[in-house]
């Protein structure tokens, strides 16, 4: 774990020293939150819209923004830079467990994800959005967002390690991106058209979004919350296993 | 040498050659089928030597070095560095070797000091030991003044010296340098040469690949020339020149350039012709 943490700290330093890569992860999700609230806020007034549980439409949209913020995968692009620049070989030539080489970045992603989630919730407060599930719910909210970031970066790292190309990693990330929108993004799942509802039901991201949303709009609904954590946990295990397999066979 | 480094080096003695490869082969799967990058390389580098590994582009130099340094899997054959089988015990081998690859592999967002401290930590040192070892190395390669500046602002020569320092954090017994002076100006090249001699003077075996024959002539005790994935010449620079002089019945002693051209089947005319074509 110490090697992983040493490498994780280096990845965090890298992120902090690249604000031009960090700021869009906050700005773009906030932009979508404001735009979506502006466009649909009047269609779904809090007084007559049951699924908002008394909050405004921004509260319904916040989970989408949080998932978007956690799905930039910039850590994988930094990994490609390391590979292309030769620094990854420098790290590989040290007697560090191969697992630490990929886990270091994933640990850093957890910390980064927590920070981004906290900032987004704070930025949402002036829009009248609050976390209805209280302090415990707030902690679960940022934890689930950070774990999602690990899943997404894990996926991006797989592409990075396989292709060793920034262009391919960027493009490869887009394959996953539509899954973020094949969800009950604007309205609850039962209000979607039947084909969209089926697609959203098959999409694991839906359950993460619904868990986040329940934490913002309602008191602790453990069934939803645990389902969200279960999905993220399962995907996280798969991504970590695939990353470890990839690094062990990296030539 | 610091107490810290002396303690570390003391427990890692070995008997036999510093580098030994037998029947080393590397095959890649390419788009047009299997590529035979290295085809049965045998090497023996004695402890304390500066060994030069020469060859034209694409001859298999870097592939061989990457196999010896655990960065690339071995298709067949065996390789031992400082007495350790690199395929069977890669982590033990990594503790005994230092590696500075073709292009200085550095993280431009870190400072020189941060990079060295990190490298020390990766070799198992505590935070305090890492900080003091980093300071020693910064002094050694004359980068103290630039230590707390980001690496992206370093010149090519500074980057090379930092890369070299990062390969020395654990006082390795064998140091692999892949084209350490490529792209450097003549003054920086001389600094690196002095550094290599100094490191070797402390007992570290140096395995050096280079395309500069003058560099090999100046620095190396023995050299091997690889072409087409096979070793085509091996010996001291003097032995190789004498062998060529005798074989061709030359009046004057040939240069290492002549040995290289002879060994790789190239001629000055052909090389000059290629240059002219590129120039046109």
Short mmCIF file of N, CA, C and O in Angstrom, two decimals, chain A residues 169-243:
data_model
loop_
_atom_site.label_atom_id
_atom_site.label_comp_id
_atom_site.label_asym_id
_atom_site.label_seq_id
_atom_site.Cartn_x
_atom_site.Cartn_y
_atom_site.Cartn_z
N UNK A 169 -7.08 6.82 -26.59
CA UNK A 169 -7.68 6.83 -25.25
C UNK A 169 -8.83 7.83 -25.19
O UNK A 169 -9.90 7.53 -24.67
N UNK A 170 -8.60 8.99 -25.79
CA UNK A 170 -9.66 10.00 -25.86
C UNK A 170 -10.88 9.47 -26.59
O UNK A 170 -12.00 9.58 -26.11
N UNK A 171 -10.64 8.87 -27.74
CA UNK A 171 -11.75 8.36 -28.55
C UNK A 171 -12.41 7.18 -27.86
O UNK A 171 -13.63 7.06 -27.87
N UNK A 172 -11.60 6.32 -27.27
CA UNK A 172 -12.13 5.14 -26.60
C UNK A 172 -13.05 5.51 -25.46
O UNK A 172 -14.05 4.85 -25.21
N UNK A 173 -12.72 6.61 -24.77
CA UNK A 173 -13.55 7.07 -23.68
C UNK A 173 -14.95 7.43 -24.14
O UNK A 173 -15.92 7.28 -23.40
N UNK A 174 -15.05 7.88 -25.38
CA UNK A 174 -16.35 8.28 -25.91
C UNK A 174 -17.30 7.10 -26.08
O UNK A 174 -18.51 7.27 -26.12
N UNK A 175 -16.73 5.88 -26.19
CA UNK A 175 -17.59 4.70 -26.32
C UNK A 175 -18.45 4.56 -25.06
O UNK A 175 -19.61 4.19 -25.11
N UNK A 176 -17.84 4.89 -23.94
CA UNK A 176 -18.51 4.73 -22.66
C UNK A 176 -19.43 5.91 -22.36
O UNK A 176 -20.40 5.79 -21.62
N UNK A 177 -19.09 7.04 -22.94
CA UNK A 177 -19.76 8.30 -22.60
C UNK A 177 -21.29 8.25 -22.81
O UNK A 177 -22.04 8.73 -21.95
N UNK A 178 -21.78 7.69 -23.92
CA UNK A 178 -23.24 7.67 -24.13
C UNK A 178 -24.00 6.97 -23.01
O UNK A 178 -25.17 7.28 -22.77
N UNK A 179 -23.33 6.04 -22.32
CA UNK A 179 -24.01 5.34 -21.23
C UNK A 179 -24.47 6.32 -20.14
O UNK A 179 -25.44 6.07 -19.44
N UNK A 180 -23.72 7.42 -20.04
CA UNK A 180 -24.10 8.42 -19.04
C UNK A 180 -25.43 9.08 -19.39
O UNK A 180 -26.12 9.61 -18.52
N UNK A 181 -25.76 9.07 -20.68
CA UNK A 181 -26.98 9.75 -21.12
C UNK A 181 -28.10 8.77 -21.44
O UNK A 181 -29.23 9.17 -21.65
N UNK A 182 -27.78 7.49 -21.46
CA UNK A 182 -28.81 6.46 -21.67
C UNK A 182 -29.39 6.09 -20.30
O UNK A 182 -29.41 4.94 -19.89
N UNK A 183 -29.82 7.12 -19.60
CA UNK A 183 -30.25 6.98 -18.20
C UNK A 183 -31.50 7.83 -18.01
O UNK A 183 -31.86 8.63 -18.89
N UNK A 184 -32.15 7.70 -16.86
CA UNK A 184 -33.25 8.65 -16.56
C UNK A 184 -32.66 10.01 -16.21
O UNK A 184 -32.68 10.43 -15.06
N UNK A 185 -32.15 10.64 -17.21
CA UNK A 185 -31.35 11.85 -17.06
C UNK A 185 -32.22 13.08 -16.78
O UNK A 185 -31.91 13.88 -15.93
N UNK A 186 -33.35 13.16 -17.51
CA UNK A 186 -34.22 14.35 -17.39
C UNK A 186 -35.49 14.09 -16.59
O UNK A 186 -36.08 15.00 -16.03
N UNK A 187 -35.94 12.82 -16.64
CA UNK A 187 -37.17 12.47 -15.89
C UNK A 187 -36.94 11.09 -15.26
O UNK A 187 -36.04 10.35 -15.68
N UNK A 188 -37.76 10.71 -14.28
CA UNK A 188 -37.59 9.38 -13.69
C UNK A 188 -37.82 8.28 -14.73
O UNK A 188 -38.47 8.49 -15.76
N UNK A 189 -37.32 7.10 -14.39
CA UNK A 189 -37.33 6.00 -15.35
C UNK A 189 -38.75 5.66 -15.84
O UNK A 189 -38.95 5.38 -17.01
N UNK A 190 -39.73 5.70 -14.93
CA UNK A 190 -41.10 5.28 -15.33
C UNK A 190 -41.74 6.26 -16.30
O UNK A 190 -42.76 5.96 -16.90
N UNK A 191 -41.14 7.45 -16.47
CA UNK A 191 -41.71 8.42 -17.41
C UNK A 191 -41.04 8.37 -18.78
O UNK A 191 -41.42 9.12 -19.69
N UNK A 192 -40.06 7.51 -18.93
CA UNK A 192 -39.38 7.39 -20.22
C UNK A 192 -40.24 6.61 -21.20
O UNK A 192 -41.14 5.87 -20.79
N UNK A 193 -39.97 6.77 -22.50
CA UNK A 193 -40.65 5.92 -23.49
C UNK A 193 -40.21 4.48 -23.23
O UNK A 193 -39.16 4.25 -22.63
N UNK A 194 -41.01 3.53 -23.69
CA UNK A 194 -40.73 2.13 -23.36
C UNK A 194 -39.34 1.68 -23.82
O UNK A 194 -38.58 1.11 -23.03
N UNK A 195 -38.95 1.97 -25.09
CA UNK A 195 -37.60 1.53 -25.50
C UNK A 195 -36.51 2.18 -24.65
O UNK A 195 -35.53 1.55 -24.26
N UNK A 196 -36.70 3.46 -24.34
CA UNK A 196 -35.69 4.17 -23.53
C UNK A 196 -35.65 3.62 -22.11
O UNK A 196 -34.58 3.49 -21.50
N UNK A 197 -36.83 3.26 -21.60
CA UNK A 197 -36.90 2.70 -20.25
C UNK A 197 -36.15 1.37 -20.19
O UNK A 197 -35.42 1.09 -19.23
N UNK A 198 -36.33 0.55 -21.25
CA UNK A 198 -35.63 -0.75 -21.30
C UNK A 198 -34.12 -0.52 -21.35
O UNK A 198 -33.35 -1.15 -20.63
N UNK A 199 -33.72 0.43 -22.21
CA UNK A 199 -32.28 0.72 -22.35
C UNK A 199 -31.71 1.21 -21.03
O UNK A 199 -30.63 0.79 -20.59
N UNK A 200 -32.44 2.10 -20.37
CA UNK A 200 -31.97 2.66 -19.09
C UNK A 200 -31.90 1.58 -18.02
O UNK A 200 -30.98 1.57 -17.18
N UNK A 201 -32.86 0.66 -18.05
CA UNK A 201 -32.89 -0.41 -17.05
C UNK A 201 -31.69 -1.35 -17.23
O UNK A 201 -31.16 -1.88 -16.25
N UNK A 202 -31.28 -1.53 -18.49
CA UNK A 202 -30.12 -2.40 -18.76
C UNK A 202 -28.79 -1.69 -18.48
O UNK A 202 -27.74 -2.33 -18.42
N UNK A 203 -28.86 -0.38 -18.33
CA UNK A 203 -27.63 0.41 -18.19
C UNK A 203 -27.23 0.51 -16.71
O UNK A 203 -27.99 1.09 -15.91
N UNK A 204 -26.10 0.00 -16.31
CA UNK A 204 -25.73 0.06 -14.88
C UNK A 204 -25.60 1.48 -14.34
O UNK A 204 -25.79 1.71 -13.14
N UNK A 205 -25.30 2.43 -15.23
CA UNK A 205 -25.14 3.82 -14.77
C UNK A 205 -26.45 4.35 -14.18
O UNK A 205 -26.45 5.19 -13.27
N UNK A 206 -27.56 3.84 -14.70
CA UNK A 206 -28.88 4.25 -14.20
C UNK A 206 -28.96 4.08 -12.68
O UNK A 206 -29.45 4.96 -11.96
N UNK A 207 -28.48 2.95 -12.17
CA UNK A 207 -28.62 2.64 -10.75
C UNK A 207 -27.72 3.53 -9.90
O UNK A 207 -28.06 3.86 -8.77
N UNK A 208 -26.60 3.93 -10.47
CA UNK A 208 -25.71 4.85 -9.75
C UNK A 208 -26.39 6.22 -9.69
O UNK A 208 -26.43 6.87 -8.63
N UNK A 209 -26.96 6.63 -10.83
CA UNK A 209 -27.63 7.93 -10.87
C UNK A 209 -28.83 7.95 -9.93
O UNK A 209 -29.05 8.92 -9.19
N UNK A 210 -29.59 6.88 -9.91
CA UNK A 210 -30.78 6.83 -9.05
C UNK A 210 -30.38 6.83 -7.57
O UNK A 210 -31.09 7.41 -6.73
N UNK A 211 -29.27 6.21 -7.26
CA UNK A 211 -28.79 6.22 -5.87
C UNK A 211 -28.38 7.63 -5.47
O UNK A 211 -28.75 8.11 -4.39
N UNK A 212 -27.64 8.29 -6.34
CA UNK A 212 -27.23 9.67 -6.06
C UNK A 212 -28.46 10.56 -5.90
O UNK A 212 -28.54 11.39 -4.99
N UNK A 213 -29.41 10.37 -6.80
CA UNK A 213 -30.61 11.21 -6.79
C UNK A 213 -31.42 10.99 -5.52
O UNK A 213 -31.94 11.94 -4.92
N UNK A 214 -31.52 9.75 -5.10
CA UNK A 214 -32.30 9.48 -3.89
C UNK A 214 -31.65 10.14 -2.67
O UNK A 214 -32.33 10.62 -1.77
N UNK A 215 -30.31 10.18 -2.67
CA UNK A 215 -29.60 10.82 -1.55
C UNK A 215 -29.85 12.32 -1.52
O UNK A 215 -29.88 12.94 -0.45
N UNK A 216 -30.04 12.93 -2.69
CA UNK A 216 -30.27 14.38 -2.76
C UNK A 216 -31.73 14.72 -2.48
O UNK A 216 -32.02 15.67 -1.75
N UNK A 217 -32.63 13.93 -3.03
CA UNK A 217 -34.05 14.30 -2.95
C UNK A 217 -34.78 13.73 -1.75
O UNK A 217 -35.78 14.28 -1.32
N UNK A 218 -34.31 12.59 -1.24
CA UNK A 218 -35.07 11.91 -0.20
C UNK A 218 -34.21 11.63 1.03
O UNK A 218 -33.00 11.85 1.01
N UNK A 219 -34.88 11.12 2.05
CA UNK A 219 -34.14 10.62 3.21
C UNK A 219 -33.43 9.33 2.75
O UNK A 219 -33.60 8.91 1.61
N UNK A 220 -32.67 8.73 3.60
CA UNK A 220 -31.89 7.56 3.18
C UNK A 220 -32.82 6.41 2.74
O UNK A 220 -33.55 5.86 3.55
N UNK A 221 -32.77 6.12 1.45
CA UNK A 221 -33.53 4.98 0.91
C UNK A 221 -32.50 3.88 0.66
O UNK A 221 -31.88 3.83 -0.40
N UNK A 222 -32.33 3.04 1.66
CA UNK A 222 -31.17 2.13 1.62
C UNK A 222 -31.17 1.19 0.44
O UNK A 222 -30.12 0.85 -0.10
N UNK A 223 -32.37 0.79 0.01
CA UNK A 223 -32.44 -0.13 -1.14
C UNK A 223 -31.75 0.48 -2.36
O UNK A 223 -30.90 -0.15 -3.01
N UNK A 224 -32.10 1.72 -2.63
CA UNK A 224 -31.51 2.42 -3.80
C UNK A 224 -30.03 2.67 -3.62
O UNK A 224 -29.23 2.49 -4.53
N UNK A 225 -29.71 3.13 -2.39
CA UNK A 225 -28.30 3.48 -2.12
C UNK A 225 -27.41 2.25 -2.25
O UNK A 225 -26.36 2.28 -2.91
N UNK A 226 -27.85 1.16 -1.65
CA UNK A 226 -27.02 -0.05 -1.69
C UNK A 226 -26.93 -0.62 -3.10
O UNK A 226 -25.89 -1.15 -3.49
N UNK A 227 -28.01 -0.48 -3.86
CA UNK A 227 -27.95 -0.94 -5.26
C UNK A 227 -26.89 -0.15 -6.02
O UNK A 227 -26.09 -0.70 -6.76
N UNK A 228 -26.89 1.18 -5.80
CA UNK A 228 -25.89 2.04 -6.45
C UNK A 228 -24.47 1.64 -6.07
O UNK A 228 -23.61 1.47 -6.94
N UNK A 229 -24.27 1.45 -4.79
CA UNK A 229 -22.92 1.05 -4.33
C UNK A 229 -22.57 -0.35 -4.85
O UNK A 229 -21.41 -0.61 -5.19
N UNK A 230 -23.59 -1.21 -4.91
CA UNK A 230 -23.35 -2.57 -5.41
C UNK A 230 -22.89 -2.55 -6.86
O UNK A 230 -21.93 -3.24 -7.24
N UNK A 231 -23.57 -1.73 -7.67
CA UNK A 231 -23.21 -1.63 -9.10
C UNK A 231 -21.80 -1.06 -9.24
O UNK A 231 -20.96 -1.61 -9.98
N UNK A 232 -21.52 0.02 -8.52
CA UNK A 232 -20.19 0.63 -8.61
C UNK A 232 -19.13 -0.34 -8.09
O UNK A 232 -18.05 -0.48 -8.68
N UNK A 233 -19.47 -1.04 -7.00
CA UNK A 233 -18.51 -2.00 -6.45
C UNK A 233 -18.19 -3.11 -7.44
O UNK A 233 -17.02 -3.44 -7.65
N UNK A 234 -19.24 -3.65 -8.08
CA UNK A 234 -19.03 -4.74 -9.02
C UNK A 234 -18.21 -4.26 -10.23
O UNK A 234 -17.24 -4.92 -10.64
N UNK A 235 -18.61 -3.10 -10.77
CA UNK A 235 -17.86 -2.56 -11.92
C UNK A 235 -16.44 -2.21 -11.53
O UNK A 235 -15.49 -2.44 -12.29
N UNK A 236 -16.29 -1.69 -10.30
CA UNK A 236 -14.96 -1.32 -9.81
C UNK A 236 -14.06 -2.54 -9.72
O UNK A 236 -12.89 -2.50 -10.14
N UNK A 237 -14.59 -3.64 -9.18
CA UNK A 237 -13.79 -4.87 -9.06
C UNK A 237 -13.37 -5.35 -10.45
O UNK A 237 -12.20 -5.71 -10.68
N UNK A 238 -14.33 -5.32 -11.39
CA UNK A 238 -14.01 -5.77 -12.76
C UNK A 238 -12.91 -4.89 -13.37
O UNK A 238 -11.93 -5.40 -13.94
N UNK A 239 -13.06 -3.57 -13.22
CA UNK A 239 -12.06 -2.66 -13.81
C UNK A 239 -10.68 -2.84 -13.18
O UNK A 239 -9.66 -2.86 -13.87
N UNK A 240 -10.66 -2.96 -11.85
CA UNK A 240 -9.37 -3.14 -11.17
C UNK A 240 -8.72 -4.46 -11.62
O UNK A 240 -7.52 -4.50 -11.93
N UNK A 241 -9.53 -5.52 -11.68
CA UNK A 241 -8.98 -6.82 -12.10
C UNK A 241 -8.41 -6.74 -13.52
O UNK A 241 -7.33 -7.26 -13.80
N UNK A 242 -9.16 -6.08 -14.40
CA UNK A 242 -8.69 -5.96 -15.79
C UNK A 242 -7.42 -5.12 -15.87
O UNK A 242 -6.51 -5.43 -16.65
N UNK A 243 -7.37 -4.06 -15.07
CA UNK A 243 -6.16 -3.22 -15.04
C UNK A 243 -4.96 -4.02 -14.56
O UNK A 243 -3.87 -3.91 -15.11
#
